[in-house]
Coordinates of C-alpha atoms and ligand atoms in Angstrom, one line a residue:
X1 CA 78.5 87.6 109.1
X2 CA 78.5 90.3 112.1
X3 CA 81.8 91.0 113.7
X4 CA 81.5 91.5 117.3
X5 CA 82.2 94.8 117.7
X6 CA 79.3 96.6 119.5
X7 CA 78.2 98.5 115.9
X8 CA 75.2 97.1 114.5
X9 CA 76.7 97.1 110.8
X10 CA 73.6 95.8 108.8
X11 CA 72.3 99.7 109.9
X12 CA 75.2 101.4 109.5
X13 CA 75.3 99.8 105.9
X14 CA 72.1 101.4 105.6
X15 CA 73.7 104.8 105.9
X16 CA 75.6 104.2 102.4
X17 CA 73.5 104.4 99.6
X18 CA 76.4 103.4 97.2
X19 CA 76.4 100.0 99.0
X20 CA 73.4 99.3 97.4
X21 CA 74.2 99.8 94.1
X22 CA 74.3 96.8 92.1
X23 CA 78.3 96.4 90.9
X24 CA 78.7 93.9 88.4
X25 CA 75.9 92.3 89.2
X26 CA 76.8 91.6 92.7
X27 CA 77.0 93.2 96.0
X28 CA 79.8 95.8 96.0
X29 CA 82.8 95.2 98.1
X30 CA 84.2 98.3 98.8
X31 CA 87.6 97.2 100.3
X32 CA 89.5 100.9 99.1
X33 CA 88.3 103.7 101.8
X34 CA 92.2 104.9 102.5
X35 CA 92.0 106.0 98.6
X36 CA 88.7 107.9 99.7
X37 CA 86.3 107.1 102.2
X38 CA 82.1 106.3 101.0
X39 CA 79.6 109.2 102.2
X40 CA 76.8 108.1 104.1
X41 CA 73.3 109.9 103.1
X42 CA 73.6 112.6 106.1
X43 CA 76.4 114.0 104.2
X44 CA 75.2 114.0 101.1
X45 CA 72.0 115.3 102.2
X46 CA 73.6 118.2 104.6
X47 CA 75.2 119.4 100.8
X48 CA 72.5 119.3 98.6
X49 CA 70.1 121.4 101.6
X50 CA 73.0 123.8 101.7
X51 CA 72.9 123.6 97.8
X52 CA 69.4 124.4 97.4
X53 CA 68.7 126.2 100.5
X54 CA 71.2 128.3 102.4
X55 CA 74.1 129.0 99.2
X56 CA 75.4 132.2 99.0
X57 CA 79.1 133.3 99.3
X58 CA 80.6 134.1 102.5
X59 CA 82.5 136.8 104.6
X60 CA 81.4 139.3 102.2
X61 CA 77.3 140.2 102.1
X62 CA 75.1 142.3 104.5
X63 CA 72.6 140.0 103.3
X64 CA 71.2 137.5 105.9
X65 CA 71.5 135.0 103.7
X66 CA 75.3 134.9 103.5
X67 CA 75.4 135.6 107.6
X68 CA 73.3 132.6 107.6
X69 CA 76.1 130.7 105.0
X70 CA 78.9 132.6 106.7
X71 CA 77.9 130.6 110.2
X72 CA 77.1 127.6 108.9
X73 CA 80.3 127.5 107.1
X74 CA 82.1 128.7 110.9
X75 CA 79.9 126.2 112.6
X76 CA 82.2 123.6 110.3
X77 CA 85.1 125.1 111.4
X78 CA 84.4 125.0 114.5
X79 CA 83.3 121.0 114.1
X80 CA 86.8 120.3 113.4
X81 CA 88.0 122.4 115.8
X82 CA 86.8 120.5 118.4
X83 CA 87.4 116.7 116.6
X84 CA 91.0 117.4 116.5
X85 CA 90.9 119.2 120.1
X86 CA 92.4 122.9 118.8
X87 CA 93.0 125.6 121.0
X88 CA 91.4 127.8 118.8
X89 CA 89.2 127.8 115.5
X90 CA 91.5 130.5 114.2
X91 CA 94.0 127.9 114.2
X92 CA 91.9 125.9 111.6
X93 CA 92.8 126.5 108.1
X94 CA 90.6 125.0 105.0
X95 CA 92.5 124.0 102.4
X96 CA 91.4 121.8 99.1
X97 CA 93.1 118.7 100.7
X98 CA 96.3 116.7 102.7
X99 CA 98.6 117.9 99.5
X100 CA 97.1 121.8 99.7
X101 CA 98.1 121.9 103.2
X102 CA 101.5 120.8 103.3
X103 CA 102.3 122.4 100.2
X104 CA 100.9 125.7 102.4
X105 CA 103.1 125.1 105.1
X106 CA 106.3 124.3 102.7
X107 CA 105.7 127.4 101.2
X108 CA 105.2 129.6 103.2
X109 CA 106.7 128.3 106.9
X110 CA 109.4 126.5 104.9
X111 CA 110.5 129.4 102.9
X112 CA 110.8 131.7 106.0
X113 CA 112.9 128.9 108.3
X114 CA 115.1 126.5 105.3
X115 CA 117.8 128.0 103.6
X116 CA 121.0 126.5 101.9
X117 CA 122.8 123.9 103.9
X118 CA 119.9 123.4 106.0
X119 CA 117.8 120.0 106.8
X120 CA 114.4 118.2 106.0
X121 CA 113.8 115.3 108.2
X122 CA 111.0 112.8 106.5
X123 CA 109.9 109.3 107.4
X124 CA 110.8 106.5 105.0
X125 CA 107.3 106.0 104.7
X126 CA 105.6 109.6 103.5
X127 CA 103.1 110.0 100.7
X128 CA 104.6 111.9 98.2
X129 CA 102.3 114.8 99.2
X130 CA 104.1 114.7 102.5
X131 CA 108.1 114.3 100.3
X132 CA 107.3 116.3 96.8
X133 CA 106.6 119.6 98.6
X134 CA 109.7 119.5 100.7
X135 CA 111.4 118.6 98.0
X136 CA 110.6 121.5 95.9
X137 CA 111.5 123.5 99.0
X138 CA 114.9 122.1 99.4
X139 CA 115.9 122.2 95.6
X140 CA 114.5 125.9 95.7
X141 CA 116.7 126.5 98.5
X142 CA 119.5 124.4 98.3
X143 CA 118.6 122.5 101.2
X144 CA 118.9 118.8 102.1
X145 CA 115.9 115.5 102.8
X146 CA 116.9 113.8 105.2
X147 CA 114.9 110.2 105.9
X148 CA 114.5 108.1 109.6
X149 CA 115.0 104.7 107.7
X150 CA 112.5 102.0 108.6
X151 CA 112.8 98.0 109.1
X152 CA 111.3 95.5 106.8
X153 CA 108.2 95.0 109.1
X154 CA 107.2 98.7 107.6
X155 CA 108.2 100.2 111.7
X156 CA 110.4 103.4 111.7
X157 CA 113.6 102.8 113.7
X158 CA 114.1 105.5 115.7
X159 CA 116.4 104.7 117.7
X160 CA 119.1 107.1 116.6
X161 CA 116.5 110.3 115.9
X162 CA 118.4 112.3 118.4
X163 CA 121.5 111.9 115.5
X164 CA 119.2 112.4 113.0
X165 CA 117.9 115.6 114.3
X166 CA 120.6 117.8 113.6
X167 CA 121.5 121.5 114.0
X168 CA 120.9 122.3 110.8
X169 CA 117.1 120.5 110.9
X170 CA 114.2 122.9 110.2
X171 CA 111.4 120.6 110.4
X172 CA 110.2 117.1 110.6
X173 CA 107.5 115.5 108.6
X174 CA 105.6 112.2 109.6
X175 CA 103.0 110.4 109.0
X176 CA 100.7 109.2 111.6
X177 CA 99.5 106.3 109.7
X178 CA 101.3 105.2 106.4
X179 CA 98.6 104.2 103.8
X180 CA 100.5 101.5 101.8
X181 CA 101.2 99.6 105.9
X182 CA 98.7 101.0 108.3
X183 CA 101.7 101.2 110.2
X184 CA 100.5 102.7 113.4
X185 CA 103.6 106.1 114.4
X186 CA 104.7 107.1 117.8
X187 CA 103.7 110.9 116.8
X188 CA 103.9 112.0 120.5
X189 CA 107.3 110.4 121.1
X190 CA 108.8 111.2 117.7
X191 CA 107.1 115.1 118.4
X192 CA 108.2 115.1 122.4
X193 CA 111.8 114.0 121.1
X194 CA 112.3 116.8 118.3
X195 CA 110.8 119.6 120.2
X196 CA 113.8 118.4 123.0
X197 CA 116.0 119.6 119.9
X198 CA 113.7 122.4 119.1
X199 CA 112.4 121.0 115.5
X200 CA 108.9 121.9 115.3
X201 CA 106.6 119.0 113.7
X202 CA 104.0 118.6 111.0
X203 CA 101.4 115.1 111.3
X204 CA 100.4 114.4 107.8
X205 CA 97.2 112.6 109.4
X206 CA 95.0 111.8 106.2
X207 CA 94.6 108.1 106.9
X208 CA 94.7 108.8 110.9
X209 CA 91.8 110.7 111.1
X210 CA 89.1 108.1 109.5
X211 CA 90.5 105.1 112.5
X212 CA 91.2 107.3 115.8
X213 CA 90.8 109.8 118.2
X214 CA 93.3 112.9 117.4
X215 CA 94.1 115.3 119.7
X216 CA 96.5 118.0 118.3
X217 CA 97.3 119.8 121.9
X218 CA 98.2 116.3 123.6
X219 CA 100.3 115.9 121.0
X220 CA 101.7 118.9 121.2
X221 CA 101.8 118.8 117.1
X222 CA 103.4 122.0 115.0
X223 CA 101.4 121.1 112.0
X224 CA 98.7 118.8 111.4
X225 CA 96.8 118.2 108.2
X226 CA 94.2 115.9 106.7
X227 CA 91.7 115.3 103.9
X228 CA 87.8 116.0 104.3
X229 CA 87.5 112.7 102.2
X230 CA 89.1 110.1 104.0
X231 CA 86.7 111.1 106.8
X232 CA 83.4 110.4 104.5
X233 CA 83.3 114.1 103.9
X234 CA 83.5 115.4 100.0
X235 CA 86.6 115.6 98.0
X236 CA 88.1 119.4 97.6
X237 CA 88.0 120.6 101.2
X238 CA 91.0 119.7 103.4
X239 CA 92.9 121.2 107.0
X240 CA 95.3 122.6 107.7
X241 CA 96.5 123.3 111.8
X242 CA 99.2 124.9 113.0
X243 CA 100.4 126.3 116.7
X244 CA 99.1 129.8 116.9
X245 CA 102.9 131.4 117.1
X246 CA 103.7 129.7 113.7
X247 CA 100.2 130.8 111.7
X248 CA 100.5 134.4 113.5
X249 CA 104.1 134.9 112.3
X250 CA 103.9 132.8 108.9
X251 CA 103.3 134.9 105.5
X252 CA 100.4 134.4 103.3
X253 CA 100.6 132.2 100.7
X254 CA 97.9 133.0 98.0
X255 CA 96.5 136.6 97.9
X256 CA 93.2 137.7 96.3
X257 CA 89.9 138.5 98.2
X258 CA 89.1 138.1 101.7
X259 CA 92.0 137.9 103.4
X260 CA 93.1 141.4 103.3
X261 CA 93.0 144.4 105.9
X262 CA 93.6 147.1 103.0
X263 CA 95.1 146.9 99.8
X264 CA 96.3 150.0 97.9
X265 CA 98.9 150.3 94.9
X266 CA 101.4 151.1 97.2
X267 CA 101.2 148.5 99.7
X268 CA 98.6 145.5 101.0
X269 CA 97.9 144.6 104.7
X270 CA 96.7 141.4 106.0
X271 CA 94.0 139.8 108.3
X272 CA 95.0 137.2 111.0
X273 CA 94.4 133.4 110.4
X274 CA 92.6 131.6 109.5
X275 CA 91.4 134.7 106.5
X276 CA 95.3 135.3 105.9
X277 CA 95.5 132.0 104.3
X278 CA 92.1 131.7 102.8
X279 CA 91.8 133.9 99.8
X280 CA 89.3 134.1 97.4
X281 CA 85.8 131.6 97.9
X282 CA 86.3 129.4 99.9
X283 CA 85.0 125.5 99.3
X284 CA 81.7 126.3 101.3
X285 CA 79.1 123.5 100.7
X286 CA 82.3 120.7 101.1
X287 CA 83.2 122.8 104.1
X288 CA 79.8 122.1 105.8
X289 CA 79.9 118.8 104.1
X290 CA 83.0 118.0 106.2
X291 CA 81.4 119.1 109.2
X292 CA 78.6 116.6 108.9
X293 CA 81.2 113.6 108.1
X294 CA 82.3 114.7 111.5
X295 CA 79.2 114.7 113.3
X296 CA 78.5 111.5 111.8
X297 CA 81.8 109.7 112.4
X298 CA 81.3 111.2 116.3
X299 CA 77.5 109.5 116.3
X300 CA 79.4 106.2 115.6
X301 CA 82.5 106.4 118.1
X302 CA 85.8 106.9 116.7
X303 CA 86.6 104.2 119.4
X304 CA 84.2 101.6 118.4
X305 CA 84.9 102.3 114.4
X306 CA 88.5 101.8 115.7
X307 CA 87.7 98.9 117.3
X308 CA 86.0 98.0 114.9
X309 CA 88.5 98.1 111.8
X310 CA 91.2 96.5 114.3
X311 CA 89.2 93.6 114.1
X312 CA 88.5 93.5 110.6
X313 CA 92.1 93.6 110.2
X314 CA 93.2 90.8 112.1
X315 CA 90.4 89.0 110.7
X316 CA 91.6 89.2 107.1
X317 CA 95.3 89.5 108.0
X318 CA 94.7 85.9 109.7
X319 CA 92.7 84.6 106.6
X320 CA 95.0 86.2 104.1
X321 CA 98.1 84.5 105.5
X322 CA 96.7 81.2 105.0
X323 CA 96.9 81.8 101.1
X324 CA 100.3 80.1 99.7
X325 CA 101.9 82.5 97.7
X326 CA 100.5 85.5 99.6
X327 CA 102.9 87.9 101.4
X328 CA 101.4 90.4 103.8
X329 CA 103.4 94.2 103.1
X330 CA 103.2 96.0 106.6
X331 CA 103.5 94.1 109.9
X332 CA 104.3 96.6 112.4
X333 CA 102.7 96.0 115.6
X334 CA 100.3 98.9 116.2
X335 CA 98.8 98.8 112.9
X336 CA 95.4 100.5 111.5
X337 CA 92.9 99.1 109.1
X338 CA 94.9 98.7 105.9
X339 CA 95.9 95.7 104.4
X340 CA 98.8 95.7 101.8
X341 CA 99.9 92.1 100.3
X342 CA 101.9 90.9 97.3
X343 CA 100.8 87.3 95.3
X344 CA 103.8 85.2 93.9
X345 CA 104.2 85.9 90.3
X346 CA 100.6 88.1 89.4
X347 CA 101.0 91.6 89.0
X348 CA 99.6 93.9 92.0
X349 CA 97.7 95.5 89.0
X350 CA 96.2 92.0 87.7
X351 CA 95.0 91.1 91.3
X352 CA 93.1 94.7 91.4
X353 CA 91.6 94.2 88.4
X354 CA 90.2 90.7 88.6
X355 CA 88.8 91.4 91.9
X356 CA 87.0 94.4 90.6
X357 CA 85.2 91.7 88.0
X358 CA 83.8 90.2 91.1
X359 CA 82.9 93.6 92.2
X360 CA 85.5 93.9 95.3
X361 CA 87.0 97.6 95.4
X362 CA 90.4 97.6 96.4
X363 CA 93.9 99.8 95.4
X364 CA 96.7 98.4 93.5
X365 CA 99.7 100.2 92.4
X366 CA 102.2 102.3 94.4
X367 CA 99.8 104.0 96.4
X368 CA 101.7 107.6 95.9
X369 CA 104.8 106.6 98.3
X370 CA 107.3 105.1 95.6
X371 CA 110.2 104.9 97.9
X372 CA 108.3 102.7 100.2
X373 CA 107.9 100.4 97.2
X374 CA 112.0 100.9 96.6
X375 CA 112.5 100.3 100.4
X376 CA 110.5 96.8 100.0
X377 CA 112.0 95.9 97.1
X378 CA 108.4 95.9 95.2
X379 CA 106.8 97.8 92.3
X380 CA 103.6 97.2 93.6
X381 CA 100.6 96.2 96.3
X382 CA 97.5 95.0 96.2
X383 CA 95.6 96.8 99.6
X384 CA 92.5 95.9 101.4
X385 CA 91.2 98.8 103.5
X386 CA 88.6 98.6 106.2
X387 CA 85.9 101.3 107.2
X388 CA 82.7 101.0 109.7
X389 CA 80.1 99.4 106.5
X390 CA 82.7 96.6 106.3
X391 CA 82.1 92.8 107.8
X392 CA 83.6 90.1 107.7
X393 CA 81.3 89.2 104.1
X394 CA 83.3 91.6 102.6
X395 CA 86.4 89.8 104.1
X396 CA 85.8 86.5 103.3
X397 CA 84.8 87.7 99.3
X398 CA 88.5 89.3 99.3
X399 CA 89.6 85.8 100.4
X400 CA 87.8 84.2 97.1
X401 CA 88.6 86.6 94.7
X402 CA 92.6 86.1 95.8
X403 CA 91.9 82.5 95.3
X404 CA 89.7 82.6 92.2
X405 CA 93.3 84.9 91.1
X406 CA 95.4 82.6 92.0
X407 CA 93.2 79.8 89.9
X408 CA 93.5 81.8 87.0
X409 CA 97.4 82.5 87.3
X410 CA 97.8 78.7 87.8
Ligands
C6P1 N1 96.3 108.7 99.8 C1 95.7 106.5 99.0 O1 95.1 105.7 98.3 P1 94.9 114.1 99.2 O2 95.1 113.6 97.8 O3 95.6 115.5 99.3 O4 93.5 114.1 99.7 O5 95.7 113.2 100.2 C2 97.1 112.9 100.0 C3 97.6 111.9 101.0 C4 98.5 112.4 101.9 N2 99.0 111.6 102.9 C5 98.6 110.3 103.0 C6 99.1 109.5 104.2 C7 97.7 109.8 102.1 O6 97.3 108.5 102.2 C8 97.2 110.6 101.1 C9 96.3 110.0 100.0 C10 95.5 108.0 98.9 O7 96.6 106.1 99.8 C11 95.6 108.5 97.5 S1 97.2 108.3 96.8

């Protein structure tokens, strides 16, 4: 059954061969695009004619064919640039992934600004890519985490930021949208409010990206990062942005090729960003690879695919409910397309599994962010996530397989 959103998903579902892969012998149900998002065909296809066609390495030949690689691999660049609305594609760093950049920014922003006694200030809801990193940092340097708690409904409670935010606070990390709750954050106001204490920002957007329109100068973000493969794009290539001031003054964080000015025994200069944080080969077919994920994503609407996974979600939230036993994990009110639950007396892990026999996709476990699970009082979830191929088929098969689950736990 269509939904009513204006995308015409029967074509769209076109776009994904995978979808038509047989899956134990039935249609596949792929309910798990927050652990990484399908590629449709124009992606894969934009890789393998760079594969076969226009490879070469780049930023280094006299060749034509690496000035032709060297610009399609800018033209990426400058794709993103312009999704997340950047000043500048200088200001656009690749990286392998969410967990490359942040660690790049720990590292190297982190080390220059946290020393002992100072302060990390995390949402109770962060990834571990967005906690371990500043973890390491603080431990390194005898610094402190310090969390904005959150209610049972999976919202941060922010009323008292302004105490949270203290003199000693070097930077705050948030997620835009938590991938075990969808829940939906006030970046702008959370950013707005910590610049008013002058405590710069980093968005960990990984699961942001795939269900809305970003715009990294309106919200006046530090730091924002994502993942090339929550966006339909190929694992291995990531971004990292940052304000200009911060890359400019910010030290490199690997060295090796490309990203020098002059190197001799005595003493090694750099290039500017983005090069001063790119050395050695870059990730150049999954850099262009990104870049069609964006144009595709753009041919779509980010609106409509948001529109369209809001739907989805109160679709199954609504059906879900009505499934005794069934607790929904994540009911904030501005929520994106992920659907976390826990069944009364089956395992998160058992639910997973049983609905992969009847060839629905989902996540079960943690989901990387234990001390969300600690917060909740739960080991585990079960989550549902929606992407622009899904319909309300897919929703309703996630309803039986809960129930065929529930037959088989008594
Ligand atoms: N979340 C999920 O199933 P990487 O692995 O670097 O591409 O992304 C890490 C990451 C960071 N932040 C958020 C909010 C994320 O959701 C993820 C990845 C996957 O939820 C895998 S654990």
């Amino acid at each position: 059954m269509q939904t009513t959103t204006p995308l015409d998903i029967a074509k769209i579902r076109e776009d994904f061969p995978i979808l038509a892969r047989p899956y134990k012998d039935r249609r596949l149900v792929y309910l798990d695009s927050a652990v990484s998002g399908l590629m449709p065909r124009a992606v894969n296809e934009r890789i393998a004619y760079y594969q076969a066609f226009e490879h070469t390495n780049v930023h280094r030949g006299v060749s034509q064919l690496s000035q032709e690689a060297t610009d399609r691999f800018e033209e990426a660049r400058e794709k993103v640039r312009s999704f997340l609305n950047a000043p500048s594609n200088k200001q656009i760093i690749w990286t392998r992934g969410t967990t490359e950049s942040i660690n790049l920014v720990a590292q190297t922003y982190g080390r220059q600004h946290v020393h002992a006694g100072d302060e990390i200030l995390l949402s109770a809801m962060e990834h571990h890519s967005n906690l371990v990193p500043w973890q390491l940092l603080a431990e390194e340097r005898g610094a402190k985490l310090r969390v904005i708690p959150m209610n049972d409904a999976g919202e941060l409670l922010l009323d008292n930021l302004e105490e949270l935010i203290t003199e000693r606070t070097r930077i705050l990390g948030v997620t835009q949208v938590s991938n075990v709750l969808g829940t939906i954050n006030p970046v702008k106001e959370i950013i707005a409010r910590a610049h008013a204490k002058g405590v710069p920002v980093l968005v960990d957007g990984a699961q942001a990206v795939p269900h809305m329109v970003v715009d990294v100068q309106d919200l006046d973000a530090d730091f924002y990062v994502f993942s090339g493969h929550k966006l339909m794009g190929p694992t291995g290539i990531g971004v990292l942005y940052g304000k200009k001031e911060h890359l400019d003054a910010m030290p490199p964080w690997q060295g090796g090729g490309s990203m020098i000015l002059s190197v001799s025994w005595e003493k090694t200069t750099f290039i500017g960003p983005p090069g001063k944080f790119e050395a050695g080969t870059p990730p150049i077919a999954q850099a262009i690879g990104l870049g069609a994920a964006i144009d595709y994503v753009r041919s779509l609407g980010l609106d409509l695919i948001a529109a369209h996974g809001h739907e989805l979600l109160d679709y199954a939230t609504a059906r879900v409910r009505q499934i005794p036993g069934l607790r929904v994990i994540g009911e904030a009110k501005e929520k994106a397309s992920v659907l976390s639950f826990v069944l009364e007396g089956v395992h998160p892990h058992d639910v997973g599994t049983i609905l992969d026999y009847e060839g629905i996709v989902v996540r079960a476990g943690h989901h990387c962010a234990q001390p969300v699970m600690k917060r909740l009082n739960i080991p585990a979830t079960t989550r549902a996530s929606f992407a622009c191929f899904n319909d309300r088929d897919d929703v309703d098969a996630l309803v039986e397989g809960i129930l065929k689950v529930k037959e088989i736990f008594g």
